[in-house]
Amino acid sequence: ISACLVGSEMCIRDRFYTVPGPDVEPRFLHYWALTIPFETVATDTAVPSVTSMDLSQLIVYIPPLTTQSAIADYLDRETGEIDSMRADLDEMEALLRERRKTVVSNHFPEDGPTAPLWKFAEVSPSTPGLHSLADEDPVTFIPLEDVWTGRPSDLFKVVPWNQKLASYTHFQRGDILLPKVTPTVTHGRAMIAGTATELGVATSEVYTLRPATSTNPKWLTFFLTSSLFLDEAGASVFGTGGLKRISTQFVQSFAMPDMSREMQDEVVEVLERETAEIDSMLADIVELRDLLAERRAALISAAVTGQIDVPTPA
């Protein structure tokens, strides 16, 4: 079997292939692998990873083959139902996000005067305050999966500062985080960093945009979640393999509607009203999907460790 087992903030260094012995059910081993606590075996580096040596030291509970097969059959059924519900949520989310893009785009003129985005925000600015932090000072850490429009600030993790975090993307409270890698680049997930701490670090797969004093951050964020920006962003990605990115030059030079602060404020007032219901439904979907993921993980863990009594064939 082969499995891609990636933690939320870490990666596997190599691709590993495991050939089960005659007394091991491959599906059981796959489910067991999903329970590996990566944070306990990963390397202590800026981007933690797991090596073949790490994996070879793990101890696997191996019940009789008939029990393994019964557990695998049980988990196939139960996780299949959960995965079906998650797929339904994904489909609903995609429809809502398309609807939101359209609603937002309708309030930005496609003709009229324009100006490059750098007029409204500095892209990838320096954040000198991070370099003066002492070890253990609190900072916010935001991985890519937490970069969502309207994400509540209390969901972001606060961690102690150390130099290993310096390689991540730096930001300060009020900056805009813009995903730059496919497929998230087209999902409309730009967000304002309304964090508990003044300073923070985020995944390297986002750009930091620091709005100018004459720019309403919400206005700029709305534009970055509109079809007017996202369609061109999706067409401009470059690179090889599954991960392609938009360039700094693309972001800096993107032609924005040249609107005054007064006009920006008016657009924000209208869009906050028109997108409120959609954003509420999207937040509910994210919460439900997280709960289903937790349920799936707990179910697998309980089954492969014998905490659930799974009937075996007579």
Short mmCIF file of C-alpha atoms in Angstrom, two decimals:
data_model
loop_
_atom_site.label_atom_id
_atom_site.label_comp_id
_atom_site.label_asym_id
_atom_site.label_seq_id
_atom_site.Cartn_x
_atom_site.Cartn_y
_atom_site.Cartn_z
CA ILE A 1 0.00 0.00 0.00
CA SER A 2 1.00 3.61 -0.26
CA ALA A 3 -0.54 6.45 1.67
CA CYS A 4 -0.04 10.17 1.82
CA LEU A 5 0.01 10.94 5.53
CA VAL A 6 0.49 14.62 6.05
CA GLY A 7 -0.08 16.49 9.32
CA SER A 8 -1.52 19.99 9.36
CA GLU A 9 1.89 21.63 9.72
CA MET A 10 4.37 18.97 8.66
CA CYS A 11 5.31 16.70 5.79
CA ILE A 12 6.75 13.29 5.07
CA ARG A 13 10.24 13.65 3.68
CA ASP A 14 10.09 10.72 1.26
CA ARG A 15 7.53 8.42 -0.27
CA PHE A 16 7.32 5.15 1.62
CA TYR A 17 5.95 1.84 0.40
CA THR A 18 5.02 -0.86 2.91
CA VAL A 19 4.55 -4.47 1.85
CA PRO A 20 2.41 -6.22 4.48
CA GLY A 21 3.29 -9.76 5.51
CA PRO A 22 0.90 -12.70 5.09
CA ASP A 23 -0.66 -12.08 8.51
CA VAL A 24 -1.43 -8.38 7.91
CA GLU A 25 -4.54 -6.99 6.19
CA PRO A 26 -3.36 -4.01 4.06
CA ARG A 27 -6.51 -1.99 4.77
CA PHE A 28 -6.06 -2.44 8.51
CA LEU A 29 -2.46 -1.22 8.25
CA HIS A 30 -3.62 1.77 6.23
CA TYR A 31 -6.19 2.75 8.86
CA TRP A 32 -3.62 2.28 11.62
CA ALA A 33 -1.20 4.57 9.75
CA LEU A 34 -3.80 7.34 9.86
CA THR A 35 -3.55 7.35 13.66
CA ILE A 36 0.20 8.02 13.80
CA PRO A 37 0.83 11.02 16.09
CA PHE A 38 3.16 12.88 13.75
CA GLU A 39 3.94 15.57 16.29
CA THR A 40 5.71 12.94 18.42
CA VAL A 41 7.86 11.47 15.64
CA ALA A 42 8.55 14.46 13.40
CA THR A 43 11.93 16.14 13.16
CA ASP A 44 12.47 19.28 15.24
CA THR A 45 12.94 21.59 12.25
CA ALA A 46 11.19 24.70 10.90
CA VAL A 47 9.18 22.42 8.60
CA PRO A 48 8.85 19.17 10.59
CA SER A 49 9.12 15.96 8.58
CA VAL A 50 8.94 12.22 9.16
CA THR A 51 11.67 9.84 7.97
CA SER A 52 11.67 6.10 7.32
CA MET A 53 13.71 5.67 10.51
CA ASP A 54 10.99 7.45 12.49
CA LEU A 55 8.33 5.15 11.10
CA SER A 56 10.38 1.97 11.59
CA GLN A 57 10.48 2.59 15.35
CA LEU A 58 6.70 2.63 15.75
CA ILE A 59 4.96 -0.36 17.33
CA VAL A 60 1.82 -1.67 15.61
CA TYR A 61 -0.90 -3.57 17.49
CA ILE A 62 -1.66 -6.55 15.21
CA PRO A 63 -4.78 -8.59 16.13
CA PRO A 64 -5.61 -11.89 14.37
CA LEU A 65 -6.09 -11.61 10.61
CA THR A 66 -9.84 -12.25 10.83
CA THR A 67 -10.16 -9.40 13.35
CA GLN A 68 -8.09 -7.11 11.13
CA SER A 69 -10.38 -7.83 8.19
CA ALA A 70 -13.49 -7.26 10.30
CA ILE A 71 -12.13 -3.93 11.56
CA ALA A 72 -11.23 -2.87 8.02
CA ASP A 73 -14.71 -3.83 6.73
CA TYR A 74 -16.32 -1.90 9.59
CA LEU A 75 -14.21 1.19 8.95
CA ASP A 76 -14.82 1.00 5.20
CA ARG A 77 -18.57 1.22 5.88
CA GLU A 78 -18.46 3.85 8.62
CA THR A 79 -15.88 6.14 7.05
CA GLY A 80 -17.63 5.77 3.71
CA GLU A 81 -20.77 7.32 5.20
CA ILE A 82 -18.76 10.13 6.79
CA ASP A 83 -16.88 10.76 3.55
CA SER A 84 -20.18 10.92 1.66
CA MET A 85 -21.46 13.59 4.06
CA ARG A 86 -18.21 15.52 3.69
CA ALA A 87 -18.53 15.35 -0.10
CA ASP A 88 -22.05 16.79 0.14
CA LEU A 89 -20.70 19.63 2.29
CA ASP A 90 -17.90 20.26 -0.21
CA GLU A 91 -20.41 20.52 -3.04
CA MET A 92 -22.61 22.90 -1.07
CA GLU A 93 -19.59 24.99 -0.14
CA ALA A 94 -18.46 25.24 -3.77
CA LEU A 95 -21.89 26.49 -4.82
CA LEU A 96 -21.99 29.07 -2.01
CA ARG A 97 -18.50 30.35 -2.81
CA GLU A 98 -19.40 30.79 -6.47
CA ARG A 99 -22.50 32.67 -5.39
CA ARG A 100 -20.43 34.89 -3.10
CA LYS A 101 -17.92 35.65 -5.86
CA THR A 102 -20.77 36.79 -8.11
CA VAL A 103 -22.38 38.95 -5.42
CA VAL A 104 -19.06 40.64 -4.64
CA SER A 105 -18.09 41.12 -8.29
CA ASN A 106 -21.33 42.95 -9.02
CA HIS A 107 -20.17 45.85 -6.84
CA PHE A 108 -16.84 46.41 -8.61
CA PRO A 109 -16.99 48.13 -12.01
CA GLU A 110 -15.24 46.29 -14.86
CA ASP A 111 -14.68 49.54 -16.72
CA GLY A 112 -13.59 52.93 -15.50
CA PRO A 113 -10.27 54.10 -14.02
CA THR A 114 -7.89 51.54 -12.54
CA ALA A 115 -4.69 51.57 -10.51
CA PRO A 116 -2.17 48.83 -9.66
CA LEU A 117 -2.75 47.01 -6.40
CA TRP A 118 0.50 48.36 -4.91
CA LYS A 119 -1.23 51.75 -4.69
CA PHE A 120 -3.64 50.26 -2.14
CA ALA A 121 -1.38 47.86 -0.23
CA GLU A 122 2.25 46.90 0.21
CA VAL A 123 2.89 43.31 -0.85
CA SER A 124 5.14 41.15 1.34
CA PRO A 125 6.22 44.03 3.61
CA SER A 126 8.89 43.66 6.26
CA THR A 127 7.69 43.18 9.84
CA PRO A 128 10.66 44.29 11.95
CA GLY A 129 8.85 43.78 15.23
CA LEU A 130 9.22 40.01 14.89
CA HIS A 131 13.01 40.27 14.93
CA SER A 132 12.99 42.01 18.29
CA LEU A 133 10.86 39.38 19.99
CA ALA A 134 12.34 37.36 22.83
CA ASP A 135 12.01 33.58 22.90
CA GLU A 136 8.66 32.49 24.33
CA ASP A 137 6.91 35.79 23.45
CA PRO A 138 3.43 34.89 22.15
CA VAL A 139 2.76 35.06 18.40
CA THR A 140 -0.10 33.78 16.27
CA PHE A 141 0.56 30.91 13.86
CA ILE A 142 -1.80 30.45 10.90
CA PRO A 143 -1.40 27.36 8.66
CA LEU A 144 -2.91 27.35 5.17
CA GLU A 145 -5.98 25.37 6.23
CA ASP A 146 -6.93 28.20 8.61
CA VAL A 147 -6.77 30.95 5.99
CA TRP A 148 -10.48 31.54 5.36
CA THR A 149 -12.47 34.72 4.86
CA GLY A 150 -14.22 35.60 8.13
CA ARG A 151 -12.34 32.97 10.16
CA PRO A 152 -12.94 33.76 13.90
CA SER A 153 -9.74 34.96 15.56
CA ASP A 154 -10.20 32.69 18.57
CA LEU A 155 -9.57 29.67 16.34
CA PHE A 156 -5.99 30.72 15.56
CA LYS A 157 -3.21 29.06 17.54
CA VAL A 158 -0.97 31.25 19.72
CA VAL A 159 2.54 29.78 20.07
CA PRO A 160 5.79 30.86 21.75
CA TRP A 161 8.18 32.66 19.43
CA ASN A 162 11.48 31.05 18.47
CA GLN A 163 13.87 31.51 15.58
CA LYS A 164 12.58 28.39 13.83
CA LEU A 165 9.45 30.37 13.00
CA ALA A 166 11.42 33.07 11.19
CA SER A 167 11.23 31.15 7.89
CA TYR A 168 7.45 31.48 7.74
CA THR A 169 5.48 34.42 6.29
CA HIS A 170 5.47 37.37 8.69
CA PHE A 171 2.44 39.56 9.35
CA GLN A 172 1.00 41.99 11.84
CA ARG A 173 -2.57 42.39 13.02
CA GLY A 174 -4.72 43.99 10.30
CA ASP A 175 -2.67 42.67 7.37
CA ILE A 176 -4.42 40.72 4.62
CA LEU A 177 -3.34 37.12 3.97
CA LEU A 178 -3.77 36.03 0.34
CA PRO A 179 -3.24 32.35 -0.66
CA LYS A 180 -0.82 32.07 -3.57
CA VAL A 181 -0.80 28.34 -4.32
CA THR A 182 -3.26 26.17 -6.23
CA PRO A 183 -5.93 25.14 -5.65
CA THR A 184 -6.59 27.60 -2.80
CA VAL A 185 -5.61 30.58 -4.95
CA THR A 186 -8.99 30.41 -6.73
CA HIS A 187 -11.14 29.63 -3.68
CA GLY A 188 -11.62 33.21 -2.49
CA ARG A 189 -10.00 32.73 0.91
CA ALA A 190 -8.24 36.08 1.43
CA MET A 191 -8.63 37.19 5.03
CA ILE A 192 -7.81 40.04 7.37
CA ALA A 193 -5.53 38.90 10.19
CA GLY A 194 -7.67 39.96 13.15
CA THR A 195 -5.47 38.09 15.58
CA ALA A 196 -5.14 38.09 19.36
CA THR A 197 -1.43 38.95 19.15
CA GLU A 198 -0.03 41.99 17.36
CA LEU A 199 2.48 39.88 15.42
CA GLY A 200 2.31 36.47 13.80
CA VAL A 201 3.59 34.03 11.21
CA ALA A 202 1.64 32.15 8.57
CA THR A 203 2.20 29.43 6.02
CA SER A 204 4.77 30.30 3.37
CA GLU A 205 2.03 29.75 0.77
CA VAL A 206 0.37 33.11 1.39
CA TYR A 207 1.25 36.70 0.54
CA THR A 208 1.01 39.41 3.16
CA LEU A 209 -0.70 42.60 2.01
CA ARG A 210 -0.45 45.64 4.28
CA PRO A 211 -3.22 48.12 3.36
CA ALA A 212 -2.33 51.78 2.92
CA THR A 213 -3.90 54.30 5.26
CA SER A 214 -6.24 55.36 2.45
CA THR A 215 -7.42 51.79 1.86
CA ASN A 216 -10.32 50.10 3.62
CA PRO A 217 -8.93 46.59 4.35
CA LYS A 218 -12.38 45.04 4.03
CA TRP A 219 -12.83 46.60 0.59
CA LEU A 220 -9.54 45.16 -0.63
CA THR A 221 -10.36 41.75 0.87
CA PHE A 222 -13.74 41.73 -0.83
CA PHE A 223 -12.08 42.48 -4.17
CA LEU A 224 -9.55 39.67 -3.67
CA THR A 225 -12.47 37.25 -3.20
CA SER A 226 -14.30 38.41 -6.34
CA SER A 227 -14.36 36.70 -9.73
CA LEU A 228 -12.67 39.76 -11.19
CA PHE A 229 -9.47 38.86 -9.32
CA LEU A 230 -9.81 35.10 -8.87
CA ASP A 231 -10.48 34.25 -12.52
CA GLU A 232 -7.31 36.04 -13.65
CA ALA A 233 -5.34 34.61 -10.73
CA GLY A 234 -6.30 31.09 -11.76
CA ALA A 235 -5.21 31.75 -15.33
CA SER A 236 -1.87 33.29 -14.33
CA VAL A 237 -0.45 30.57 -12.06
CA PHE A 238 2.94 29.19 -13.01
CA GLY A 239 5.14 26.28 -11.99
CA THR A 240 5.29 22.54 -12.46
CA GLY A 241 3.55 19.67 -10.73
CA GLY A 242 0.42 19.89 -8.64
CA LEU A 243 1.33 23.13 -6.86
CA LYS A 244 1.35 26.27 -8.98
CA ARG A 245 1.49 29.84 -7.71
CA ILE A 246 0.65 33.39 -8.58
CA SER A 247 3.68 35.66 -8.68
CA THR A 248 4.47 38.71 -6.57
CA GLN A 249 4.53 40.79 -9.74
CA PHE A 250 1.04 39.59 -10.68
CA VAL A 251 -0.34 40.66 -7.29
CA GLN A 252 1.49 44.00 -7.15
CA SER A 253 0.54 45.07 -10.66
CA PHE A 254 -3.03 43.79 -10.72
CA ALA A 255 -5.37 46.47 -12.07
CA MET A 256 -7.78 47.46 -9.29
CA PRO A 257 -10.80 49.77 -9.60
CA ASP A 258 -9.39 53.16 -8.57
CA MET A 259 -11.95 54.03 -5.92
CA SER A 260 -11.73 56.72 -3.27
CA ARG A 261 -11.86 55.81 0.41
CA GLU A 262 -15.42 57.14 0.56
CA MET A 263 -16.47 54.89 -2.31
CA GLN A 264 -14.65 51.94 -0.73
CA ASP A 265 -16.53 52.45 2.52
CA GLU A 266 -19.86 52.51 0.69
CA VAL A 267 -19.06 49.25 -1.13
CA VAL A 268 -18.07 47.59 2.15
CA GLU A 269 -21.29 48.66 3.85
CA VAL A 270 -23.40 47.12 1.07
CA LEU A 271 -21.35 43.92 0.71
CA GLU A 272 -21.25 43.20 4.43
CA ARG A 273 -25.03 43.22 4.36
CA GLU A 274 -25.35 41.13 1.17
CA THR A 275 -22.74 38.49 2.06
CA ALA A 276 -23.64 38.04 5.74
CA GLU A 277 -26.02 35.12 5.17
CA ILE A 278 -23.65 33.37 2.77
CA ASP A 279 -20.73 33.77 5.17
CA SER A 280 -22.82 32.38 8.01
CA MET A 281 -23.67 29.28 5.98
CA LEU A 282 -20.03 28.86 4.94
CA ALA A 283 -18.93 29.08 8.58
CA ASP A 284 -21.46 26.39 9.48
CA ILE A 285 -20.10 24.15 6.72
CA VAL A 286 -16.52 24.57 7.93
CA GLU A 287 -17.59 23.72 11.48
CA LEU A 288 -19.55 20.66 10.38
CA ARG A 289 -16.67 19.45 8.22
CA ASP A 290 -14.26 19.83 11.14
CA LEU A 291 -16.62 17.85 13.37
CA LEU A 292 -16.89 15.09 10.77
CA ALA A 293 -13.10 14.96 10.45
CA GLU A 294 -12.80 14.64 14.24
CA ARG A 295 -15.46 11.93 14.26
CA ARG A 296 -13.68 10.02 11.48
CA ALA A 297 -10.30 10.20 13.23
CA ALA A 298 -11.76 9.13 16.60
CA LEU A 299 -13.62 6.23 15.00
CA ILE A 300 -10.51 4.92 13.25
CA SER A 301 -8.39 5.26 16.37
CA ALA A 302 -10.94 3.45 18.53
CA ALA A 303 -11.36 0.62 16.03
CA VAL A 304 -7.68 -0.15 15.36
CA THR A 305 -6.80 -0.04 19.08
CA GLY A 306 -9.57 -2.42 20.11
CA GLN A 307 -11.74 0.16 21.92
CA ILE A 308 -14.70 -0.83 19.72
CA ASP A 309 -16.02 -4.38 19.80
CA VAL A 310 -16.23 -5.21 16.09
CA PRO A 311 -17.95 -8.56 15.42
CA THR A 312 -15.82 -11.05 13.51
CA PRO A 313 -17.09 -13.83 11.23
CA ALA A 314 -17.79 -17.09 13.05
#
